[in-house]
Amino acid sequence: MAELQIIGGPQSNFVWATRIFCTEKGVPYQHVVALPHTPEVDAIHPFGKIPVMRHGDVTLCESRAIISYVDRSFEGPSLMPRDPLAAVQVEQWISIVCTTIDPLWIRQYYAAYVLAARAGQRDPDRARINETIPRMEPQFAIMDRAVAKTGYLVGESFTLADAYLTPIVFYMNSVPESAALMAKSPHLKAYLDRQMARPSVQQTKPQNLVHEMMRR
Ligand SMILES: N[C@@H](CCC(=O)N[C@@H](CS)C(=O)NCC(=O)O)C(=O)O
């Protein structure tokens, strides 16, 4: 069978979620490091976003489609529950993470750190952070409650919804203002500690994180 390639920078939370999934499923893959809007990515994603995937003649973009392809094409455990209601609850949380959590926590807030690190600046855009944190605070309370009961988003075990949320929460714990929100969210902090202990999460954890770059 052709080699599966997952293409994208390891720091991307969507690339990380995809790699967590492949690792949990036990599917071998080559991780090809490429940034958004580079030729190998633009050849597959019409808007140049990562991750993208290549498997023989098959190319795909968008993490959820890539994960679905891998899940349907390879043997191995799925991160989707068999129970129909639990399965759609996983889809519901993936959608919330992608359409509500990621845009504010990562694209708006954490991006202030990413942009500063890329520009070689020691300090992130303070106005952007000050505007964003008050809007994140109620969302932290909601996500704290969401994982309070079982330590997972759905049911009592790790699902694809957790593969999507874990990288984001990891980044939130790594920079000061969101780490302060994490300190006020004990269930979310315990959730992070639990998921970070998983071998699939450890094996795929990116190096060269922006908060480390900015401390240099
Ligand atoms: N819905 C996409 C989101 C992918 C995404 O936003 N990736 C980011 C990196 S984490 C990216 O490529 N950003 C570049 C851009 O938006 O132009 C997916 O699930 O794959």
XYZ file of N, CA and C and ligand atoms in Angstrom:
668
model
N 0.842 -1.204 0.000
C 0.000 0.000 0.000
C 0.878 1.257 0.000
N 0.408 2.300 -0.648
C 1.180 3.546 -0.715
C 1.385 4.132 0.677
N 2.458 4.910 0.801
C 2.737 5.549 2.090
C 1.761 6.707 2.326
N 1.305 6.799 3.555
C 0.438 7.920 3.938
C 1.325 9.091 4.366
N 1.057 10.255 3.805
C 1.793 11.462 4.228
C 0.819 12.448 4.871
N 1.165 12.902 6.059
C 0.448 14.003 6.700
C 1.362 15.217 6.564
N 0.854 16.248 5.909
C 1.697 17.386 5.527
C 1.256 18.625 6.298
N 2.217 19.256 6.986
C 1.891 20.488 7.717
C 2.866 20.698 8.852
N 2.971 21.918 9.309
C 3.871 22.246 10.418
C 3.394 21.597 11.709
N 4.333 21.055 12.502
C 3.928 20.329 13.711
C 3.253 21.210 14.754
N 3.528 22.522 14.728
C 2.917 23.405 15.735
C 1.435 23.652 15.499
N 0.952 23.433 14.307
C -0.471 23.645 14.017
C -1.327 22.716 14.874
N -2.313 23.274 15.578
C -3.164 22.417 16.409
C -3.959 21.428 15.558
N -4.273 21.794 14.306
C -5.019 20.868 13.458
C -4.121 19.739 12.944
N -2.859 20.046 12.653
C -1.908 18.995 12.270
C -1.687 18.064 13.464
N -1.532 18.669 14.637
C -1.293 17.873 15.848
C -2.480 16.926 16.104
N -3.691 17.431 15.993
C -4.880 16.586 16.212
C -4.895 15.418 15.214
N -4.551 15.700 13.974
C -4.545 14.659 12.942
C -3.500 13.596 13.253
N -2.344 14.036 13.729
C -1.267 13.089 14.062
C -1.623 12.285 15.316
N -2.283 12.915 16.269
C -2.758 12.161 17.447
C -3.679 11.042 16.962
N -4.583 11.395 16.050
C -5.533 10.383 15.559
C -4.794 9.213 14.897
N -3.886 9.513 13.974
C -3.162 8.447 13.257
C -2.392 7.564 14.241
N -1.815 8.197 15.254
C -1.040 7.446 16.245
C -1.959 6.556 17.071
N -3.087 7.096 17.493
C -4.048 6.298 18.269
C -4.553 5.115 17.435
N -4.734 5.337 16.152
C -5.249 4.272 15.272
C -4.169 3.255 14.913
N -2.910 3.632 15.143
C -1.812 2.723 14.824
C -1.483 2.696 13.348
N -1.759 3.808 12.652
C -1.483 3.889 11.210
C -0.134 4.580 11.005
N 0.815 3.888 10.375
C 2.102 4.541 10.112
C 1.945 5.638 9.060
N 2.669 6.718 9.232
C 2.590 7.811 8.262
C 3.919 8.552 8.260
N 4.168 9.229 7.165
C 5.324 10.131 7.105
C 4.824 11.533 7.401
N 5.456 12.195 8.340
C 5.083 13.581 8.614
C 5.972 14.493 7.761
N 5.362 15.159 6.801
C 6.096 16.085 5.931
C 5.862 17.494 6.480
N 6.922 18.133 6.940
C 6.777 19.459 7.543
C 6.663 20.504 6.435
N 5.556 21.230 6.445
C 5.358 22.303 5.457
C 4.440 23.355 6.061
N 4.724 24.600 5.776
C 3.914 25.691 6.315
C 2.716 25.951 5.407
N 1.694 26.664 5.933
C 0.575 27.056 5.072
C 1.086 27.880 3.879
N 0.362 27.811 2.797
C 0.627 28.639 1.605
C 1.996 28.366 0.979
N 2.519 27.156 1.189
C 3.721 26.743 0.463
C 3.267 25.848 -0.699
N 4.133 25.666 -1.703
C 3.656 24.975 -2.912
C 3.041 23.612 -2.645
N 3.661 22.798 -1.768
C 3.100 21.447 -1.563
C 1.737 21.484 -0.884
N 1.491 22.540 -0.097
C 0.174 22.685 0.551
C -0.823 23.287 -0.440
N -0.408 24.332 -1.121
C -1.300 24.994 -2.103
C -1.757 24.026 -3.200
N -0.915 23.001 -3.457
C -1.280 22.024 -4.496
C -2.496 21.190 -4.077
N -2.779 21.165 -2.776
C -3.853 20.283 -2.277
C -5.006 21.082 -1.653
N -4.681 22.104 -0.856
C -5.756 22.882 -0.197
C -6.037 24.151 -1.003
N -7.278 24.354 -1.406
C -7.569 25.538 -2.239
C -7.294 26.850 -1.522
N -7.242 26.825 -0.174
C -6.933 28.046 0.581
C -5.589 27.949 1.316
N -4.793 26.943 0.949
C -3.415 26.855 1.436
C -3.260 26.522 2.913
N -4.286 25.882 3.511
C -4.209 25.604 4.953
C -3.660 24.211 5.221
N -3.160 24.036 6.443
C -2.645 22.734 6.884
C -3.542 22.175 7.984
N -3.660 20.831 8.051
C -2.920 19.811 7.321
C -3.518 19.521 5.944
N -2.643 18.924 5.104
C -3.115 18.258 3.898
C -2.537 16.841 3.912
N -3.069 15.994 3.050
C -2.693 14.575 3.074
C -2.454 14.065 1.663
N -1.498 13.155 1.546
C -1.249 12.471 0.273
C -1.172 10.973 0.567
N -1.878 10.169 -0.201
C -1.830 8.710 -0.043
C -1.971 8.116 -1.427
N -0.824 7.769 -2.042
C -0.866 7.327 -3.436
C -1.440 8.439 -4.299
N -2.499 8.122 -5.028
C -3.117 9.121 -5.910
C -4.122 10.009 -5.183
N -4.381 9.691 -3.937
C -5.415 10.433 -3.199
C -4.784 11.624 -2.488
N -5.336 12.804 -2.706
C -4.938 13.972 -1.913
C -6.187 14.529 -1.248
N -6.007 15.027 -0.022
C -7.137 15.591 0.712
C -6.652 16.753 1.557
N -7.573 17.662 1.852
C -7.302 18.722 2.814
C -8.414 18.719 3.855
N -8.230 19.527 4.888
C -9.158 19.664 6.017
C -9.016 18.453 6.959
N -8.638 18.776 8.206
C -8.307 17.710 9.163
C -9.433 16.696 9.328
N -10.674 17.161 9.403
C -11.775 16.217 9.667
C -11.947 15.239 8.501
N -11.759 15.733 7.264
C -11.864 14.848 6.090
C -10.680 13.882 6.047
N -9.492 14.371 6.377
C -8.295 13.509 6.373
C -8.474 12.391 7.401
N -8.923 12.767 8.601
C -9.105 11.779 9.669
C -10.163 10.750 9.259
N -11.218 11.216 8.653
C -12.279 10.303 8.226
C -11.739 9.322 7.167
N -10.945 9.828 6.239
C -10.343 8.973 5.210
C -9.464 7.898 5.859
N -8.602 8.326 6.776
C -7.686 7.373 7.422
C -8.489 6.346 8.220
N -9.514 6.818 8.912
C -10.340 5.918 9.727
C -11.021 4.865 8.862
N -11.498 5.269 7.675
C -12.234 4.341 6.807
C -11.307 3.452 5.992
N -10.056 3.875 5.791
C -9.155 3.167 4.872
C -8.231 2.183 5.561
N -8.070 2.322 6.881
C -7.091 1.498 7.588
C -7.769 0.765 8.741
N -7.195 -0.413 9.051
C -7.623 -1.144 10.247
C -7.114 -0.398 11.481
N -7.754 -0.695 12.605
C -7.245 -0.125 13.858
C -8.352 0.549 14.623
N -8.105 0.795 15.887
C -9.152 1.398 16.724
C -9.540 2.777 16.220
N -10.808 3.087 16.394
C -11.300 4.402 15.974
C -11.457 5.270 17.211
N -11.345 6.545 17.045
C -11.626 7.445 18.181
C -13.081 7.892 18.159
N -13.883 7.227 17.317
C -15.321 7.512 17.271
C -16.067 6.411 18.000
N -16.913 6.755 18.979
C -17.664 5.714 19.688
C -18.612 4.989 18.738
N -18.908 3.715 19.044
C -19.860 2.947 18.242
C -21.290 3.422 18.472
N -21.574 3.832 19.698
C -22.923 4.280 20.040
C -23.283 5.512 19.196
N -24.421 5.495 18.478
C -24.738 6.593 17.557
C -24.845 7.957 18.243
N -25.465 7.990 19.413
C -25.600 9.288 20.092
C -24.233 9.807 20.531
N -23.419 8.927 21.105
C -22.081 9.356 21.527
C -21.280 9.839 20.311
N -21.432 9.149 19.165
C -20.675 9.536 17.964
C -21.063 10.936 17.495
N -22.353 11.249 17.519
C -22.722 12.603 17.065
C -22.377 13.653 18.123
N -22.319 13.232 19.395
C -21.847 14.176 20.414
C -20.364 14.508 20.193
N -19.605 13.522 19.743
C -18.193 13.799 19.395
C -18.144 14.810 18.250
N -18.965 14.603 17.211
C -18.997 15.555 16.083
C -19.425 16.949 16.561
N -20.384 16.967 17.462
C -20.851 18.256 18.005
C -19.696 19.012 18.679
N -18.892 18.305 19.492
C -17.797 18.986 20.185
C -16.665 19.367 19.231
N -16.421 18.514 18.217
C -15.404 18.889 17.226
C -15.827 20.189 16.543
N -17.100 20.277 16.213
C -17.598 21.483 15.554
C -17.451 22.705 16.472
N -17.796 22.545 17.732
C -17.653 23.669 18.673
C -16.185 24.087 18.792
N -15.308 23.103 18.908
C -13.873 23.424 19.035
C -13.391 24.171 17.790
N -13.821 23.689 16.602
C -13.309 24.284 15.355
C -13.935 25.644 15.042
N -15.184 25.854 15.423
C -15.876 27.074 14.987
C -15.990 28.134 16.084
N -15.789 27.748 17.342
C -15.931 28.725 18.429
C -14.634 28.868 19.233
N -14.040 27.745 19.618
C -12.849 27.791 20.486
C -11.606 28.185 19.677
N -11.327 27.455 18.618
C -10.116 27.742 17.828
C -10.065 29.187 17.306
N -11.160 29.729 16.760
C -11.047 31.087 16.212
C -10.657 32.133 17.256
N -11.163 31.999 18.492
C -10.841 33.009 19.510
C -9.544 32.674 20.257
N -9.434 31.464 20.741
C -8.295 31.113 21.596
C -6.984 31.055 20.793
N -7.051 30.463 19.588
C -5.824 30.296 18.797
C -5.662 31.419 17.774
N -6.633 31.575 16.859
C -6.443 32.535 15.741
C -6.365 33.976 16.254
N -7.141 34.300 17.304
C -7.157 35.682 17.771
C -6.116 35.906 18.879
N -6.173 35.077 19.932
C -5.307 35.304 21.104
C -3.896 34.734 20.915
N -3.780 33.425 20.768
C -2.452 32.790 20.723
C -1.645 33.302 19.529
N -2.343 33.679 18.468
C -1.652 34.220 17.291
C -0.836 35.458 17.641
N -1.239 36.194 18.671
C -0.444 37.359 19.074
C 0.975 36.912 19.442
N 1.084 35.761 20.107
C 2.405 35.229 20.473
C 3.132 34.676 19.257
N 2.394 33.973 18.403
C 3.025 33.382 17.215
C 3.593 34.485 16.321
N 2.793 35.523 16.109
C 3.239 36.611 15.221
C 4.452 37.320 15.809
N 4.437 37.555 17.130
C 5.579 38.231 17.775
C 6.833 37.362 17.674
N 6.680 36.063 17.935
C 7.844 35.166 17.878
C 8.425 35.143 16.466
N 7.521 35.097 15.464
C 8.004 35.061 14.068
C 8.734 36.344 13.701
N 8.284 37.465 14.281
C 8.902 38.753 13.957
C 10.128 39.011 14.831
N 10.458 38.085 15.720
C 11.621 38.256 16.591
C 11.379 39.278 17.695
N 10.105 39.537 17.999
C 9.795 40.510 19.070
C 9.662 39.767 20.396
N 10.022 40.432 21.475
C 9.900 39.806 22.795
C 8.478 39.910 23.312
N 7.748 40.953 22.887
C 6.416 41.180 23.454
C 5.337 41.025 22.389
N 4.271 40.331 22.746
C 3.148 40.200 21.802
C 2.312 41.475 21.766
N 1.391 41.547 20.821
C 0.498 42.697 20.662
C -0.443 42.766 21.877
N -0.145 43.705 22.779
C -0.863 43.798 24.055
C -2.329 44.179 23.846
N -2.615 45.063 22.902
C -3.999 45.493 22.667
C -4.848 44.309 22.213
N -4.281 43.514 21.351
C -4.993 42.336 20.841
C -5.311 41.364 21.991
N -4.332 41.172 22.879
C -4.530 40.262 24.017
C -5.570 40.836 24.974
N -5.456 42.120 25.294
C -6.385 42.737 26.255
C -7.829 42.708 25.736
N -7.968 42.783 24.427
C -9.313 42.761 23.846
C -9.893 41.336 23.866
N -9.011 40.351 23.794
C -9.469 38.969 23.598
C -9.746 38.240 24.913
N -8.903 38.462 25.908
C -9.013 37.681 27.156
C -10.403 37.785 27.800
N -11.025 38.973 27.896
C -12.364 39.005 28.512
C -13.394 38.185 27.748
N -13.210 38.045 26.445
C -14.139 37.229 25.665
C -13.852 35.731 25.843
N -12.615 35.405 26.173
C -12.259 33.997 26.382
C -12.726 33.490 27.745
N -12.788 34.396 28.715
C -13.044 33.970 30.101
C -14.340 33.145 30.238
N -15.482 33.624 29.718
C -16.689 32.798 29.847
C -16.592 31.474 29.090
N -15.829 31.461 28.009
C -15.669 30.205 27.261
C -14.838 29.200 28.064
N -13.853 29.697 28.797
C -13.078 28.798 29.664
C -14.000 28.151 30.700
N -14.915 28.958 31.271
C -15.835 28.415 32.287
C -16.708 27.323 31.667
N -17.147 27.546 30.438
C -17.997 26.550 29.761
C -17.204 25.266 29.481
N -15.978 25.421 28.991
C -15.188 24.229 28.680
C -14.754 23.506 29.951
N -14.561 24.266 31.018
C -14.234 23.647 32.310
C -15.384 22.732 32.760
N -16.604 23.240 32.595
C -17.784 22.433 32.967
C -17.937 21.230 32.032
N -17.583 21.431 30.765
C -17.786 20.354 29.775
C -16.952 19.112 30.096
N -15.796 19.308 30.717
C -14.926 18.150 30.998
C -14.956 17.750 32.475
N -15.819 18.449 33.254
C -15.800 18.250 34.715
C -16.256 16.846 35.108
N -17.254 16.318 34.414
C -17.902 15.099 34.904
C -17.003 13.860 34.751
N -16.454 13.668 33.570
C -15.698 12.419 33.323
C -14.221 12.660 33.007
N -13.839 13.917 32.805
C -12.460 14.172 32.388
C -12.269 14.042 30.881
N -13.365 13.837 30.147
C -13.334 13.796 28.680
C -14.507 14.609 28.156
N -14.472 14.982 26.871
C -15.597 15.759 26.338
C -16.848 14.905 26.169
N -16.658 13.639 25.767
C -17.803 12.736 25.553
C -17.503 11.396 26.216
N -18.428 10.917 27.013
C -18.278 9.590 27.616
C -17.109 9.540 28.580
N -16.570 8.337 28.730
C -15.551 8.125 29.756
C -14.222 7.702 29.166
N -14.012 8.012 27.894
C -12.709 7.691 27.304
C -12.353 8.738 26.238
N -11.105 8.687 25.822
C -10.540 9.643 24.866
C -11.189 9.435 23.498
N -11.741 10.499 22.929
C -12.351 10.429 21.600
C -11.686 11.471 20.685
N -12.154 11.487 19.450
C -11.618 12.460 18.492
C -11.857 13.908 18.961
N -12.932 14.133 19.696
C -13.168 15.487 20.219
C -12.020 15.912 21.127
N -11.502 14.982 21.931
C -10.372 15.306 22.803
C -9.086 15.513 22.002
N -8.953 14.773 20.890
C -7.771 14.978 20.034
C -7.767 16.396 19.463
N -8.945 16.959 19.201
C -9.028 18.334 18.688
C -8.797 19.363 19.806
N -9.329 19.091 20.994
C -9.243 20.105 22.056
C -7.876 20.136 22.745
N -7.261 18.964 22.921
C -6.035 18.895 23.724
C -4.925 19.848 23.241
N -4.580 19.883 21.940
C -3.515 20.807 21.528
C -3.829 22.274 21.867
N -5.094 22.650 21.726
C -5.475 24.036 22.006
C -5.290 24.350 23.495
N -5.746 23.441 24.341
C -5.628 23.672 25.784
C -4.144 23.675 26.195
N -3.361 22.827 25.532
C -1.911 22.824 25.798
C -1.324 24.203 25.523
N -1.675 24.789 24.386
C -1.135 26.121 24.071
C -1.636 27.170 25.063
N -2.882 27.018 25.501
C -3.421 27.994 26.468
C -2.649 27.963 27.783
N -2.146 26.793 28.134
C -1.419 26.669 29.401
C 0.011 27.175 29.288
N 0.426 27.549 28.076
C 1.840 27.860 27.848
C 2.140 29.356 27.816
N 1.129 30.188 27.763
C 1.364 31.644 27.723
C 0.546 32.313 28.837
N 1.027 33.453 29.356
C 0.595 33.891 30.691
C -0.896 34.170 30.892
N -1.527 34.941 30.025
C -2.908 35.365 30.326
C -3.864 34.179 30.302
N -3.680 33.296 29.324
C -4.555 32.115 29.253
C -4.163 31.093 30.317
N -2.892 31.061 30.704
C -2.492 30.170 31.803
C -3.182 30.619 33.094
N -3.387 31.932 33.244
C -4.121 32.428 34.422
C -5.577 31.958 34.370
N -6.157 31.930 33.167
C -7.521 31.392 33.040
C -7.533 29.888 33.331
N -6.492 29.209 32.907
C -6.393 27.760 33.203
C -6.335 27.526 34.709
N -5.607 28.390 35.406
C -5.476 28.227 36.865
C -6.826 28.374 37.565
N -7.738 29.110 36.894
C -9.091 29.269 37.471
C -10.050 28.202 36.925
N -9.543 27.252 36.161
C -10.370 26.211 35.518
C -9.823 24.841 35.911
N -10.076 24.398 37.144
C -9.394 23.192 37.648
C -9.702 21.934 36.844
N -10.917 21.829 36.312
C -11.249 20.616 35.556
C -10.531 20.607 34.204
N -10.415 21.787 33.601
C -9.710 21.879 32.318
C -8.209 21.600 32.515
N -7.677 22.053 33.642
C -6.254 21.801 33.938
C -6.030 20.302 34.163
N -6.928 19.666 34.919
C -6.806 18.218 35.147
C -6.976 17.461 33.823
N -7.876 17.973 32.983
C -8.092 17.394 31.645
C -6.787 17.438 30.847
N -6.150 18.607 30.845
C -4.893 18.753 30.103
C -3.851 17.772 30.624
N -3.701 17.710 31.950
C -2.685 16.817 32.528
C -2.965 15.366 32.117
N -4.241 14.975 32.141
C -4.604 13.600 31.785
C -4.267 13.323 30.318
N -4.674 14.225 29.431
C -4.463 13.958 27.987
C -2.983 14.049 27.617
N -2.239 14.940 28.273
C -0.808 15.066 27.943
C -0.032 13.813 28.325
N -0.595 13.012 29.238
C 0.091 11.770 29.640
C -0.107 10.660 28.608
N -0.985 10.852 27.646
C -1.218 9.795 26.647
C -0.008 9.669 25.720
N 0.444 8.448 25.439
C 1.590 8.273 24.542
C 1.372 8.943 23.172
N 0.151 8.869 22.623
C -0.092 9.465 21.293
C 0.107 10.976 21.305
N -0.214 11.598 22.422
C -0.077 13.058 22.535
C 1.401 13.417 22.737
N 2.080 12.657 23.587
C 3.505 12.893 23.824
C 4.326 12.687 22.548
N 4.003 11.606 21.819
C 4.800 11.277 20.613
C 4.654 12.328 19.522
N 3.569 13.054 19.518
C 3.294 13.997 18.434
C 3.465 15.455 18.883
N 3.842 15.638 20.144
C 3.966 17.002 20.703
C 5.036 17.784 19.943
N 4.702 18.990 19.482
C 5.687 19.745 18.700
C 6.845 20.280 19.539
N 7.959 20.486 18.864
C 9.117 21.146 19.469
C 9.061 22.629 19.083
N 9.996 23.412 19.586
C 10.137 24.833 19.214
C 8.825 25.592 19.374
N 8.305 25.578 20.580
C 7.047 26.260 20.840
C 7.292 27.752 21.010
N 6.292 28.559 20.667
C 6.547 30.008 20.619
C 6.928 30.569 21.980
N 6.313 30.049 23.049
C 6.644 30.620 24.357
C 8.102 30.344 24.713
N 8.644 29.215 24.209
C 10.064 28.936 24.458
C 10.942 29.851 23.615
N 10.504 30.073 22.356
C 11.280 30.968 21.492
C 11.343 32.368 22.086
N 10.224 32.823 22.703
C 10.165 34.212 23.186
C 10.954 34.402 24.464
N 11.254 33.300 25.174
C 12.043 33.422 26.411
C 13.530 33.557 26.115
N 13.948 33.225 24.868
C 15.382 33.233 24.564
C 15.941 34.645 24.504
N -10.623 23.699 9.017
C -9.205 23.470 8.808
C -8.422 24.494 9.584
C -6.949 24.414 9.249
C -6.207 25.664 9.714
O -6.787 26.724 10.018
N -4.882 25.534 9.745
C -4.061 26.675 10.061
C -2.857 26.254 10.860
S -3.324 25.682 12.473
C -3.608 27.315 8.775
O -3.266 26.637 7.847
N -3.639 28.658 8.733
C -3.251 29.418 7.576
C -4.382 30.253 7.041
O -5.479 30.240 7.612
O -4.166 30.928 6.044
C -8.848 22.021 9.235
O -9.573 21.458 10.071
O -7.872 21.466 8.711
